[in-house]
Amino acid sequence: MEEFSKPISSLAGVGDKTASKLHKIGLETIQDLILYFPRDWQDLSKLTTIKELEKDELVTIKGRVDIINSKRAWKKKMNLTEALVSDDSDSIKIIWFNQPYIAKSLNQGDEVYFSGKVTQDKFGIHLNNPTYKKANKEETTHTARIVPIYSLTKGVTDKQLRFLISEALKFAKDIPEWLPEELIKKFKLRDLPWAYKKIHFPDSFKELDEAKKRLKFDELFIIQLYTQNLKKEVQAQKAPTIIFKEDEIKEFVKSLPFELTAAQKKSAWRILQDLEKNTPMNRLLEGDVGSGKTVVAALAMYDAALNGYQSVLMAPTEILAEQHYKTICELIPAKDVALITGAKKRKIENSRIIIGTHALIQKGIDFDNLGLAIIDEQHRFGVKQRKTLRYKSGNSKTVPHLLSMTATPIPRSLALTIYGDLDLSIINELPKNRKPIISRLVTEDKRPKAYDFIKNKVQEGRQVFVVCPLIEESDKLGVKSVTQEYDKLCNIIFPDLKVGMLHGRLKSAEKEQTMQDFKENKINILVSTSVIEVGIDIPNATIMMIEGADRFGMAQLHQFRGRVGRDVHQSYCLLFTDSDSEKSLARLNMFVSSNDGFELAEYDLQIRGPGDVYGTQQSGYLDMLQLATLADHVLINETKEAVEVILPALEKYPLLEKKLDTFTKQLHLE
Ligand code: ADP
Ligand code: MG
């Protein structure tokens, strides 16, 4: 076994206790330690003279130990080590708690670097628990340099981690360089051991930047290598040729209760063209909430059915699968449509169109000549689930065409990185009949007015969603719960109206009944958790009221809002919050002022940083980025170029193939 693959406990001076604490943050091997990159770096490389010290500053001083001793203090529960240290300007007291060994390791007369926070009490200023390093040693790991700051676990200090990592780094040189030499040269990258060493302990910010560049390059390169390789694999496979049945499709489009938007037509046309090829389609259909993706999917499924092929549509929740089932049954009356969810399994042999949840990809569900697989709200599914669906063709010679759909408004350039294996169609317009939704942040004193408003709208025949953050009352958090809110609205606020309740803990049959009643307007007001977040389509609902709005992400709020405004009626989104955090309020105000998912995504990108980009949290790949972000445009382009150079001859680079293999396995673990 290579040294760096050995457990941390094999490092000198690491006991089981430390090892088990590190285990908690996922660190098991020496390599894990090396790969545990700092979350920040602090510049302690500038020395301050003792005379210049000011309260609350984080400083590094270099001084001579004049006195040092250790004693029991305060009812003997604590050990206190005190030192007096001086430089040419002045002297200062230093205090350490419960670290008696320091008095043994530092001696009178030693020249030492101390880094820590300046604290003040009634006796004047002193340094509290500083890290230290004797000045005569060549290497200064802890102090007098740029120091790494790590995400810690209980019982493990930064200092301990720094020590362990510096020990682990002795084995970094043995970690094989997997990036081809030509790329290292071409893109002027540092070698791997150097980058590992300097990401933890850079001697300057320039070195830190170079280390970051190399390691970010790796992260972005491997993602793109993975997606492009996938694309290559897919293109090497055969898919059934599904002829574009133009006459029937035109007839179908004419029979729709509305006219398709230009963007819908264009996307549908691209998809129908893809289906005619004998290589599998792999397309992402991106369109803001309410842009009408379902009908585009239905067109493609209808085309496949006309050709005698089965097609399948997978949705992330039962409620949504149920809804799609009903919609598609209405749209395509002549075809036999089946529904498969955890709760329901119908015979599918004779069905040309099958709708369901992830239950579709379970064992025991077999397709017959599957020609087309569609994944709705694809970001809700893991990489593995998506892949499983793709290979369930029921035919050993072909794989189905794949269409993924998402409402996540990721800009095209970004989408091409994360979903580099996919072709992209964007529906960038809403149907013409829509009025922009009016959104308001409502203050608590206007709540009664909001309830009056709701009552009026219900009397006009419209319906209302009320979304709450939790299912049951939680006294700890003081956030609104569905059951509590339901009781209140039912009994006190709207005793004359029909109020329904929906959340994930209800039985499937109950959920279904409630949705059905809401759809048929037998329920006026539906109180629910975020279960209605994705996909739900109730055109007659025109008010979306959100309690505890600060507790939801921007993407989620936009999804909620997308539940209304799906028809000609003017719609409203009312946000309530009891937060007085300036940041939350700024975010909610921004949300209220824009109806545009792309704009909100951009805002989120700036506020929260690209690691957290709007709606992409579950993309799978992004979680694997430690240092790189989607804002690293230059590196994204460079790595893309690098992949183009390498991929055609991937087999020439066995180490790279191995790396790709490890990456793939990791990705499928999520
Ligand atoms: P999403 O893209 O969010 O999945 P849906 O497919 O659920 O959107 O469509 C939203 C609503 O808009 C549905 O009620 C659908 O019938 C309706 N719709 C779709 N396309 C059009 C159109 N071109 N004109 C008018 N209404 C449309
Ligand atoms: Mg949808």
CSV table of N, CA and C and ligand atoms in Angstrom, one decimal, residues 293-294 320 324 376-377 535 566, ligand 2:
chain,number,residue,atom,x,y,z
A,293,LYS,N,-43.4,23.3,-20.6
A,293,LYS,CA,-42.5,22.2,-21.0
A,293,LYS,C,-43.2,20.9,-21.2
A,294,THR,N,-44.3,20.7,-20.4
A,294,THR,CA,-45.0,19.4,-20.4
A,294,THR,C,-45.6,19.1,-21.8
A,320,LEU,N,-46.8,15.1,-8.6
A,320,LEU,CA,-46.5,15.6,-10.0
A,320,LEU,C,-46.7,14.5,-11.0
A,324,HIS,N,-49.2,14.8,-14.2
A,324,HIS,CA,-48.8,14.5,-15.6
A,324,HIS,C,-49.6,13.5,-16.2
A,376,ASP,N,-38.5,14.8,-15.8
A,376,ASP,CA,-39.0,16.1,-15.5
A,376,ASP,C,-38.2,16.6,-14.2
A,377,GLU,N,-38.0,17.9,-14.1
A,377,GLU,CA,-37.3,18.4,-13.0
A,377,GLU,C,-36.0,17.6,-12.7
A,535,GLY,N,-43.6,21.8,-10.2
A,535,GLY,CA,-44.4,21.3,-11.3
A,535,GLY,C,-45.9,21.4,-11.2
A,566,ARG,N,-50.7,31.0,-14.1
A,566,ARG,CA,-50.6,30.1,-15.2
A,566,ARG,C,-51.8,30.2,-16.2
B,2,MG,MG,-43.2,21.2,-15.2
